[in-house]
Amino acid sequence: EGLDFVDSDSRVDLLENKVVLCVPENADKGIDSFDSLAEHLKAGDILFCMGNSDVPVGQYTLKIFNYYGIDETAVANKLTYGNNVKEVASQVSEGAVDCGIIYATDAHSAGLTVVDSATAEMCGQVIYPAAVLKGDKEDAAQDFLAYLQTDAAMTVFESVGFSAA
């Protein structure tokens, strides 16, 4: 009681961020999809960066591993880790690894080449909800939420890597 701050009728799934596979500039390993990533990991001929298992991007990566039947411990000598998605993006950007899994928005901001997007079947979806909080300024908040759902706002969101949920 007293902890229900959200107007639940206003809640919407606003944005989706895709889980993507990125390669460094001038990549030459032929990694052009999650299918080819799985083949290369199983063959042991690449170095791959993923987020630690205690961060969301690492958890999505482990779901992708599971989808492809990849045992993390079996390919451990071909993995590097990042404490967060920005560290993974940096390793890919610097060419320290052959590829990595990050979010579309991080790939966009880092200027990385995205070669594939994970499907919901592979790892679920990354959805960002929005809602109005109860209080004195609910009308203004409702107006802002309505604006966030316009084509103009979506154009801005899409320009930085988000998609409509």
Short mmCIF file of N, CA and C in Angstrom, two decimals:
data_model
loop_
_atom_site.label_atom_id
_atom_site.label_comp_id
_atom_site.label_asym_id
_atom_site.label_seq_id
_atom_site.Cartn_x
_atom_site.Cartn_y
_atom_site.Cartn_z
N GLU A 1 0.85 -1.18 0.00
CA GLU A 1 0.00 0.00 0.00
C GLU A 1 0.89 1.24 0.00
N GLY A 2 0.48 2.23 -0.78
CA GLY A 2 1.24 3.46 -0.84
C GLY A 2 2.44 3.39 -1.76
N LEU A 3 2.68 2.24 -2.40
CA LEU A 3 3.83 2.10 -3.29
C LEU A 3 3.43 2.02 -4.76
N ASP A 4 2.15 2.23 -5.05
CA ASP A 4 1.67 2.14 -6.42
C ASP A 4 1.71 3.53 -7.03
N PHE A 5 2.84 3.89 -7.64
CA PHE A 5 3.03 5.23 -8.17
C PHE A 5 2.67 5.34 -9.65
N VAL A 6 2.45 4.23 -10.32
CA VAL A 6 2.23 4.23 -11.77
C VAL A 6 0.75 4.16 -12.10
N ASP A 7 0.33 5.01 -13.03
CA ASP A 7 -1.02 4.92 -13.58
C ASP A 7 -0.98 3.75 -14.56
N SER A 8 -1.39 2.58 -14.10
CA SER A 8 -1.24 1.36 -14.90
C SER A 8 -1.98 1.42 -16.23
N ASP A 9 -3.03 2.22 -16.33
CA ASP A 9 -3.75 2.36 -17.60
C ASP A 9 -2.92 3.08 -18.65
N SER A 10 -1.91 3.83 -18.22
CA SER A 10 -1.08 4.60 -19.16
C SER A 10 0.13 3.82 -19.67
N ARG A 11 0.42 2.67 -19.09
CA ARG A 11 1.64 1.93 -19.44
C ARG A 11 1.58 1.42 -20.86
N VAL A 12 2.68 1.68 -21.62
CA VAL A 12 2.81 1.19 -22.99
C VAL A 12 4.21 0.63 -23.18
N ASP A 13 4.33 -0.34 -24.05
CA ASP A 13 5.65 -0.79 -24.49
C ASP A 13 6.07 0.18 -25.58
N LEU A 14 7.00 1.06 -25.27
CA LEU A 14 7.35 2.17 -26.14
C LEU A 14 8.41 1.81 -27.19
N LEU A 15 9.52 1.24 -26.75
CA LEU A 15 10.66 1.01 -27.63
C LEU A 15 11.20 -0.40 -27.50
N GLU A 16 11.89 -0.82 -28.56
CA GLU A 16 12.65 -2.06 -28.52
C GLU A 16 14.08 -1.76 -28.91
N ASN A 17 15.00 -2.37 -28.21
CA ASN A 17 16.41 -2.31 -28.56
C ASN A 17 16.78 -3.72 -29.01
N LYS A 18 17.39 -3.86 -30.14
CA LYS A 18 17.75 -5.17 -30.67
C LYS A 18 19.09 -5.63 -30.10
N VAL A 19 19.22 -6.95 -29.92
CA VAL A 19 20.49 -7.57 -29.56
C VAL A 19 21.16 -7.88 -30.90
N VAL A 20 22.35 -7.33 -31.10
CA VAL A 20 22.99 -7.43 -32.42
C VAL A 20 24.40 -7.99 -32.34
N LEU A 21 24.81 -8.57 -33.45
CA LEU A 21 26.16 -9.08 -33.63
C LEU A 21 26.95 -8.06 -34.43
N CYS A 22 28.08 -7.62 -33.88
CA CYS A 22 28.91 -6.60 -34.53
C CYS A 22 30.30 -7.13 -34.80
N VAL A 23 30.89 -6.60 -35.85
CA VAL A 23 32.27 -6.93 -36.20
C VAL A 23 33.06 -5.63 -36.32
N PRO A 24 34.37 -5.70 -36.15
CA PRO A 24 35.20 -4.51 -36.30
C PRO A 24 35.27 -4.07 -37.78
N GLU A 25 35.67 -2.84 -37.96
CA GLU A 25 35.92 -2.35 -39.31
C GLU A 25 37.01 -3.22 -39.94
N ASN A 26 36.87 -3.50 -41.21
CA ASN A 26 37.81 -4.35 -41.96
C ASN A 26 37.86 -5.78 -41.43
N ALA A 27 36.76 -6.26 -40.88
CA ALA A 27 36.69 -7.65 -40.39
C ALA A 27 36.91 -8.60 -41.56
N ASP A 28 37.64 -9.69 -41.30
CA ASP A 28 37.97 -10.61 -42.39
C ASP A 28 37.70 -12.07 -42.06
N LYS A 29 36.93 -12.34 -41.02
CA LYS A 29 36.68 -13.73 -40.61
C LYS A 29 35.42 -14.32 -41.24
N GLY A 30 34.69 -13.53 -42.01
CA GLY A 30 33.48 -14.04 -42.63
C GLY A 30 32.31 -14.21 -41.67
N ILE A 31 32.32 -13.50 -40.58
CA ILE A 31 31.22 -13.58 -39.62
C ILE A 31 30.15 -12.60 -40.09
N ASP A 32 29.07 -13.16 -40.65
CA ASP A 32 28.03 -12.30 -41.21
C ASP A 32 26.65 -12.60 -40.66
N SER A 33 26.57 -13.46 -39.65
CA SER A 33 25.28 -13.81 -39.06
C SER A 33 25.52 -14.55 -37.74
N PHE A 34 24.45 -14.71 -36.97
CA PHE A 34 24.56 -15.50 -35.75
C PHE A 34 24.86 -16.96 -36.10
N ASP A 35 24.34 -17.43 -37.22
CA ASP A 35 24.64 -18.81 -37.65
C ASP A 35 26.15 -18.98 -37.85
N SER A 36 26.77 -18.01 -38.54
CA SER A 36 28.22 -18.14 -38.77
C SER A 36 29.01 -17.94 -37.48
N LEU A 37 28.51 -17.10 -36.57
CA LEU A 37 29.16 -16.97 -35.26
C LEU A 37 29.19 -18.32 -34.57
N ALA A 38 28.06 -19.01 -34.54
CA ALA A 38 27.98 -20.31 -33.88
C ALA A 38 28.96 -21.30 -34.51
N GLU A 39 29.04 -21.31 -35.83
CA GLU A 39 29.97 -22.22 -36.52
C GLU A 39 31.42 -21.91 -36.14
N HIS A 40 31.76 -20.61 -36.14
CA HIS A 40 33.13 -20.21 -35.82
C HIS A 40 33.47 -20.50 -34.35
N LEU A 41 32.52 -20.27 -33.45
CA LEU A 41 32.79 -20.58 -32.03
C LEU A 41 33.01 -22.07 -31.84
N LYS A 42 32.17 -22.88 -32.48
CA LYS A 42 32.32 -24.34 -32.36
C LYS A 42 33.63 -24.81 -32.98
N ALA A 43 34.07 -24.13 -34.04
CA ALA A 43 35.35 -24.48 -34.68
C ALA A 43 36.54 -23.93 -33.89
N GLY A 44 36.30 -22.96 -33.03
CA GLY A 44 37.36 -22.39 -32.21
C GLY A 44 38.33 -21.51 -32.96
N ASP A 45 37.87 -20.87 -34.06
CA ASP A 45 38.81 -20.10 -34.87
C ASP A 45 38.58 -18.59 -34.81
N ILE A 46 37.88 -18.12 -33.78
CA ILE A 46 37.69 -16.68 -33.60
C ILE A 46 37.86 -16.33 -32.12
N LEU A 47 37.97 -15.03 -31.87
CA LEU A 47 37.95 -14.50 -30.52
C LEU A 47 36.69 -13.64 -30.41
N PHE A 48 35.85 -13.96 -29.44
CA PHE A 48 34.52 -13.35 -29.31
C PHE A 48 34.39 -12.64 -27.97
N CYS A 49 33.76 -11.47 -27.96
CA CYS A 49 33.54 -10.74 -26.72
C CYS A 49 32.06 -10.72 -26.37
N MET A 50 31.79 -10.95 -25.10
CA MET A 50 30.42 -10.92 -24.59
C MET A 50 30.41 -10.22 -23.24
N GLY A 51 29.24 -9.79 -22.83
CA GLY A 51 29.09 -9.21 -21.51
C GLY A 51 29.13 -10.29 -20.44
N ASN A 52 29.59 -9.91 -19.26
CA ASN A 52 29.57 -10.84 -18.13
C ASN A 52 28.14 -11.33 -17.90
N SER A 53 28.01 -12.48 -17.29
CA SER A 53 26.69 -13.07 -17.07
C SER A 53 25.84 -12.29 -16.07
N ASP A 54 26.44 -11.34 -15.36
CA ASP A 54 25.66 -10.55 -14.39
C ASP A 54 25.14 -9.24 -14.99
N VAL A 55 25.34 -9.03 -16.29
CA VAL A 55 24.78 -7.86 -16.96
C VAL A 55 23.81 -8.34 -18.05
N PRO A 56 22.79 -7.56 -18.34
CA PRO A 56 21.77 -8.02 -19.29
C PRO A 56 22.31 -8.47 -20.64
N VAL A 57 23.24 -7.74 -21.24
CA VAL A 57 23.73 -8.14 -22.56
C VAL A 57 24.42 -9.50 -22.50
N GLY A 58 25.06 -9.81 -21.39
CA GLY A 58 25.66 -11.13 -21.20
C GLY A 58 24.61 -12.20 -21.06
N GLN A 59 23.51 -11.88 -20.38
CA GLN A 59 22.42 -12.84 -20.22
C GLN A 59 21.74 -13.13 -21.56
N TYR A 60 21.56 -12.09 -22.38
CA TYR A 60 21.01 -12.32 -23.72
C TYR A 60 21.96 -13.19 -24.55
N THR A 61 23.26 -12.95 -24.42
CA THR A 61 24.25 -13.74 -25.16
C THR A 61 24.19 -15.21 -24.75
N LEU A 62 24.06 -15.46 -23.46
CA LEU A 62 23.96 -16.85 -23.00
C LEU A 62 22.71 -17.53 -23.54
N LYS A 63 21.63 -16.79 -23.68
CA LYS A 63 20.42 -17.35 -24.29
C LYS A 63 20.68 -17.70 -25.76
N ILE A 64 21.44 -16.87 -26.45
CA ILE A 64 21.80 -17.16 -27.84
C ILE A 64 22.69 -18.40 -27.89
N PHE A 65 23.65 -18.50 -26.98
CA PHE A 65 24.47 -19.71 -26.89
C PHE A 65 23.58 -20.94 -26.73
N ASN A 66 22.64 -20.86 -25.82
CA ASN A 66 21.73 -21.97 -25.57
C ASN A 66 20.94 -22.31 -26.84
N TYR A 67 20.48 -21.31 -27.54
CA TYR A 67 19.73 -21.50 -28.78
C TYR A 67 20.55 -22.31 -29.79
N TYR A 68 21.85 -22.04 -29.85
CA TYR A 68 22.74 -22.74 -30.78
C TYR A 68 23.42 -23.97 -30.18
N GLY A 69 23.12 -24.28 -28.94
CA GLY A 69 23.74 -25.44 -28.31
C GLY A 69 25.22 -25.24 -28.02
N ILE A 70 25.60 -24.03 -27.71
CA ILE A 70 26.99 -23.72 -27.40
C ILE A 70 27.18 -23.71 -25.89
N ASP A 71 28.14 -24.47 -25.41
CA ASP A 71 28.49 -24.51 -23.99
C ASP A 71 29.58 -23.47 -23.75
N GLU A 72 29.28 -22.48 -22.93
CA GLU A 72 30.23 -21.40 -22.66
C GLU A 72 31.57 -21.94 -22.18
N THR A 73 31.56 -22.94 -21.32
CA THR A 73 32.83 -23.46 -20.80
C THR A 73 33.63 -24.17 -21.89
N ALA A 74 32.95 -24.75 -22.87
CA ALA A 74 33.65 -25.46 -23.94
C ALA A 74 34.38 -24.50 -24.89
N VAL A 75 33.92 -23.25 -24.95
CA VAL A 75 34.56 -22.28 -25.84
C VAL A 75 35.26 -21.16 -25.05
N ALA A 76 35.47 -21.39 -23.76
CA ALA A 76 35.99 -20.36 -22.86
C ALA A 76 37.31 -19.77 -23.33
N ASN A 77 38.15 -20.57 -23.99
CA ASN A 77 39.45 -20.05 -24.44
C ASN A 77 39.31 -19.13 -25.66
N LYS A 78 38.11 -18.98 -26.19
CA LYS A 78 37.86 -18.11 -27.33
C LYS A 78 36.99 -16.92 -26.96
N LEU A 79 36.82 -16.70 -25.64
CA LEU A 79 35.94 -15.64 -25.15
C LEU A 79 36.71 -14.59 -24.37
N THR A 80 36.29 -13.35 -24.54
CA THR A 80 36.68 -12.28 -23.63
C THR A 80 35.38 -11.68 -23.11
N TYR A 81 35.46 -10.95 -22.03
CA TYR A 81 34.26 -10.43 -21.39
C TYR A 81 34.37 -8.93 -21.17
N GLY A 82 33.20 -8.31 -21.12
CA GLY A 82 33.10 -6.91 -20.74
C GLY A 82 32.21 -6.80 -19.52
N ASN A 83 32.55 -5.86 -18.64
CA ASN A 83 31.73 -5.63 -17.45
C ASN A 83 30.40 -4.97 -17.78
N ASN A 84 30.32 -4.39 -18.98
CA ASN A 84 29.10 -3.75 -19.45
C ASN A 84 29.13 -3.71 -20.97
N VAL A 85 28.06 -3.28 -21.56
CA VAL A 85 27.95 -3.31 -23.02
C VAL A 85 28.96 -2.37 -23.68
N LYS A 86 29.29 -1.27 -23.03
CA LYS A 86 30.27 -0.34 -23.61
C LYS A 86 31.66 -0.97 -23.70
N GLU A 87 32.02 -1.80 -22.72
CA GLU A 87 33.31 -2.49 -22.78
C GLU A 87 33.34 -3.50 -23.93
N VAL A 88 32.22 -4.17 -24.16
CA VAL A 88 32.14 -5.10 -25.30
C VAL A 88 32.29 -4.31 -26.59
N ALA A 89 31.55 -3.21 -26.71
CA ALA A 89 31.63 -2.37 -27.91
C ALA A 89 33.05 -1.87 -28.14
N SER A 90 33.75 -1.49 -27.08
CA SER A 90 35.13 -1.01 -27.21
C SER A 90 36.05 -2.09 -27.74
N GLN A 91 35.92 -3.32 -27.24
CA GLN A 91 36.77 -4.41 -27.72
C GLN A 91 36.53 -4.67 -29.21
N VAL A 92 35.27 -4.59 -29.63
CA VAL A 92 34.97 -4.79 -31.04
C VAL A 92 35.51 -3.62 -31.85
N SER A 93 35.25 -2.41 -31.39
CA SER A 93 35.67 -1.21 -32.10
C SER A 93 37.19 -1.16 -32.28
N GLU A 94 37.91 -1.58 -31.25
CA GLU A 94 39.38 -1.56 -31.30
C GLU A 94 39.95 -2.72 -32.10
N GLY A 95 39.11 -3.67 -32.51
CA GLY A 95 39.60 -4.83 -33.25
C GLY A 95 40.32 -5.83 -32.37
N ALA A 96 40.12 -5.75 -31.04
CA ALA A 96 40.75 -6.68 -30.12
C ALA A 96 40.12 -8.07 -30.22
N VAL A 97 38.89 -8.12 -30.75
CA VAL A 97 38.16 -9.38 -30.94
C VAL A 97 37.60 -9.41 -32.36
N ASP A 98 37.17 -10.59 -32.79
CA ASP A 98 36.61 -10.72 -34.13
C ASP A 98 35.15 -10.30 -34.21
N CYS A 99 34.45 -10.33 -33.08
CA CYS A 99 33.05 -9.91 -33.05
C CYS A 99 32.57 -9.86 -31.61
N GLY A 100 31.38 -9.29 -31.42
CA GLY A 100 30.79 -9.21 -30.10
C GLY A 100 29.30 -8.97 -30.21
N ILE A 101 28.60 -9.24 -29.12
CA ILE A 101 27.15 -9.03 -29.07
C ILE A 101 26.87 -7.85 -28.15
N ILE A 102 26.16 -6.85 -28.71
CA ILE A 102 25.77 -5.65 -27.97
C ILE A 102 24.34 -5.28 -28.37
N TYR A 103 23.91 -4.09 -28.02
CA TYR A 103 22.60 -3.58 -28.42
C TYR A 103 22.73 -2.69 -29.65
N ALA A 104 21.66 -2.61 -30.42
CA ALA A 104 21.67 -1.77 -31.62
C ALA A 104 22.02 -0.32 -31.32
N THR A 105 21.51 0.21 -30.20
CA THR A 105 21.79 1.60 -29.86
C THR A 105 23.27 1.82 -29.55
N ASP A 106 23.90 0.85 -28.90
CA ASP A 106 25.34 0.97 -28.62
C ASP A 106 26.16 0.81 -29.89
N ALA A 107 25.71 -0.06 -30.78
CA ALA A 107 26.39 -0.21 -32.06
C ALA A 107 26.32 1.09 -32.84
N HIS A 108 25.16 1.73 -32.82
CA HIS A 108 24.99 3.00 -33.52
C HIS A 108 25.93 4.06 -32.94
N SER A 109 25.92 4.21 -31.61
CA SER A 109 26.74 5.26 -31.00
C SER A 109 28.24 5.00 -31.17
N ALA A 110 28.63 3.73 -31.27
CA ALA A 110 30.05 3.40 -31.45
C ALA A 110 30.45 3.33 -32.93
N GLY A 111 29.48 3.46 -33.82
CA GLY A 111 29.79 3.40 -35.25
C GLY A 111 30.21 2.02 -35.72
N LEU A 112 29.69 0.98 -35.08
CA LEU A 112 30.08 -0.39 -35.41
C LEU A 112 29.22 -0.98 -36.52
N THR A 113 29.78 -1.94 -37.22
CA THR A 113 29.08 -2.66 -38.28
C THR A 113 28.24 -3.76 -37.67
N VAL A 114 26.93 -3.67 -37.86
CA VAL A 114 26.00 -4.71 -37.40
C VAL A 114 25.82 -5.70 -38.54
N VAL A 115 26.08 -6.99 -38.26
CA VAL A 115 25.93 -8.01 -39.30
C VAL A 115 24.66 -8.84 -39.13
N ASP A 116 24.06 -8.81 -37.93
CA ASP A 116 22.83 -9.58 -37.72
C ASP A 116 22.14 -9.10 -36.45
N SER A 117 20.83 -9.27 -36.42
CA SER A 117 20.02 -8.97 -35.24
C SER A 117 19.41 -10.26 -34.72
N ALA A 118 19.44 -10.45 -33.43
CA ALA A 118 18.87 -11.66 -32.83
C ALA A 118 17.35 -11.60 -32.90
N THR A 119 16.74 -12.75 -33.09
CA THR A 119 15.28 -12.83 -33.08
C THR A 119 14.79 -13.03 -31.65
N ALA A 120 13.51 -12.78 -31.45
CA ALA A 120 12.91 -13.01 -30.13
C ALA A 120 13.04 -14.47 -29.73
N GLU A 121 12.98 -15.37 -30.71
CA GLU A 121 13.13 -16.81 -30.44
C GLU A 121 14.51 -17.14 -29.87
N MET A 122 15.52 -16.41 -30.32
CA MET A 122 16.88 -16.67 -29.88
C MET A 122 17.14 -16.22 -28.45
N CYS A 123 16.60 -15.04 -28.07
CA CYS A 123 16.98 -14.51 -26.76
C CYS A 123 15.91 -13.66 -26.09
N GLY A 124 14.73 -13.61 -26.63
CA GLY A 124 13.71 -12.74 -26.08
C GLY A 124 13.85 -11.35 -26.68
N GLN A 125 13.13 -10.40 -26.10
CA GLN A 125 13.16 -9.03 -26.59
C GLN A 125 13.62 -8.08 -25.50
N VAL A 126 14.20 -6.95 -25.92
CA VAL A 126 14.61 -5.90 -25.02
C VAL A 126 13.59 -4.76 -25.20
N ILE A 127 12.62 -4.72 -24.31
CA ILE A 127 11.52 -3.77 -24.42
C ILE A 127 11.64 -2.70 -23.33
N TYR A 128 11.41 -1.44 -23.72
CA TYR A 128 11.41 -0.33 -22.79
C TYR A 128 9.99 0.21 -22.67
N PRO A 129 9.37 0.02 -21.51
CA PRO A 129 8.03 0.56 -21.30
C PRO A 129 8.09 2.03 -20.85
N ALA A 130 6.94 2.68 -20.94
CA ALA A 130 6.80 4.04 -20.42
C ALA A 130 5.42 4.14 -19.79
N ALA A 131 5.29 5.01 -18.80
CA ALA A 131 4.01 5.19 -18.12
C ALA A 131 4.00 6.54 -17.42
N VAL A 132 2.83 6.95 -17.06
CA VAL A 132 2.63 8.18 -16.30
C VAL A 132 2.64 7.83 -14.81
N LEU A 133 3.34 8.64 -14.03
CA LEU A 133 3.32 8.48 -12.59
C LEU A 133 2.16 9.28 -12.01
N LYS A 134 1.56 8.74 -10.99
CA LYS A 134 0.46 9.44 -10.32
C LYS A 134 1.01 10.65 -9.58
N GLY A 135 0.25 11.74 -9.59
CA GLY A 135 0.68 12.93 -8.88
C GLY A 135 0.07 14.19 -9.44
N ASP A 136 0.66 15.30 -9.05
CA ASP A 136 0.12 16.60 -9.39
C ASP A 136 0.22 16.95 -10.88
N LYS A 137 1.15 16.37 -11.58
CA LYS A 137 1.39 16.77 -12.97
C LYS A 137 1.02 15.66 -13.96
N GLU A 138 0.00 14.89 -13.65
CA GLU A 138 -0.39 13.77 -14.51
C GLU A 138 -0.79 14.22 -15.91
N ASP A 139 -1.45 15.37 -16.04
CA ASP A 139 -1.87 15.83 -17.36
C ASP A 139 -0.66 16.12 -18.24
N ALA A 140 0.33 16.80 -17.69
CA ALA A 140 1.55 17.11 -18.45
C ALA A 140 2.30 15.82 -18.79
N ALA A 141 2.33 14.90 -17.85
CA ALA A 141 3.02 13.63 -18.10
C ALA A 141 2.29 12.85 -19.20
N GLN A 142 0.95 12.87 -19.17
CA GLN A 142 0.18 12.18 -20.21
C GLN A 142 0.44 12.81 -21.58
N ASP A 143 0.54 14.13 -21.63
CA ASP A 143 0.86 14.82 -22.89
C ASP A 143 2.24 14.41 -23.40
N PHE A 144 3.19 14.32 -22.48
CA PHE A 144 4.54 13.93 -22.88
C PHE A 144 4.57 12.49 -23.37
N LEU A 145 3.88 11.61 -22.68
CA LEU A 145 3.80 10.21 -23.11
C LEU A 145 3.16 10.11 -24.48
N ALA A 146 2.13 10.89 -24.72
CA ALA A 146 1.49 10.90 -26.04
C ALA A 146 2.48 11.37 -27.11
N TYR A 147 3.29 12.40 -26.79
CA TYR A 147 4.30 12.87 -27.74
C TYR A 147 5.32 11.77 -28.04
N LEU A 148 5.75 11.04 -27.02
CA LEU A 148 6.74 9.98 -27.22
C LEU A 148 6.25 8.90 -28.18
N GLN A 149 4.95 8.81 -28.37
CA GLN A 149 4.37 7.81 -29.25
C GLN A 149 4.08 8.34 -30.66
N THR A 150 4.48 9.58 -30.94
CA THR A 150 4.23 10.17 -32.26
C THR A 150 5.28 9.70 -33.27
N ASP A 151 4.96 9.88 -34.54
CA ASP A 151 5.91 9.56 -35.60
C ASP A 151 7.17 10.41 -35.48
N ALA A 152 7.02 11.67 -35.10
CA ALA A 152 8.19 12.56 -34.96
C ALA A 152 9.15 12.04 -33.90
N ALA A 153 8.61 11.63 -32.76
CA ALA A 153 9.48 11.09 -31.70
C ALA A 153 10.10 9.77 -32.15
N MET A 154 9.32 8.92 -32.81
CA MET A 154 9.84 7.63 -33.26
C MET A 154 10.97 7.82 -34.27
N THR A 155 10.88 8.84 -35.09
CA THR A 155 11.96 9.13 -36.04
C THR A 155 13.26 9.41 -35.30
N VAL A 156 13.17 10.14 -34.21
CA VAL A 156 14.36 10.43 -33.40
C VAL A 156 14.88 9.15 -32.75
N PHE A 157 13.98 8.37 -32.15
CA PHE A 157 14.39 7.11 -31.53
C PHE A 157 15.06 6.18 -32.54
N GLU A 158 14.47 6.07 -33.73
CA GLU A 158 15.04 5.19 -34.75
C GLU A 158 16.38 5.69 -35.24
N SER A 159 16.60 7.00 -35.20
CA SER A 159 17.88 7.55 -35.67
C SER A 159 19.05 7.17 -34.78
N VAL A 160 18.76 6.70 -33.57
CA VAL A 160 19.82 6.27 -32.66
C VAL A 160 19.80 4.78 -32.38
N GLY A 161 19.01 4.04 -33.16
CA GLY A 161 19.07 2.58 -33.09
C GLY A 161 17.89 1.87 -32.46
N PHE A 162 16.94 2.60 -31.90
CA PHE A 162 15.75 1.96 -31.34
C PHE A 162 14.76 1.62 -32.45
N SER A 163 13.83 0.75 -32.15
CA SER A 163 12.70 0.49 -33.04
C SER A 163 11.42 0.52 -32.20
N ALA A 164 10.30 0.63 -32.87
CA ALA A 164 9.03 0.63 -32.16
C ALA A 164 8.81 -0.74 -31.53
N ALA A 165 8.26 -0.74 -30.34
CA ALA A 165 8.00 -2.01 -29.64
C ALA A 165 6.80 -2.71 -30.23
#
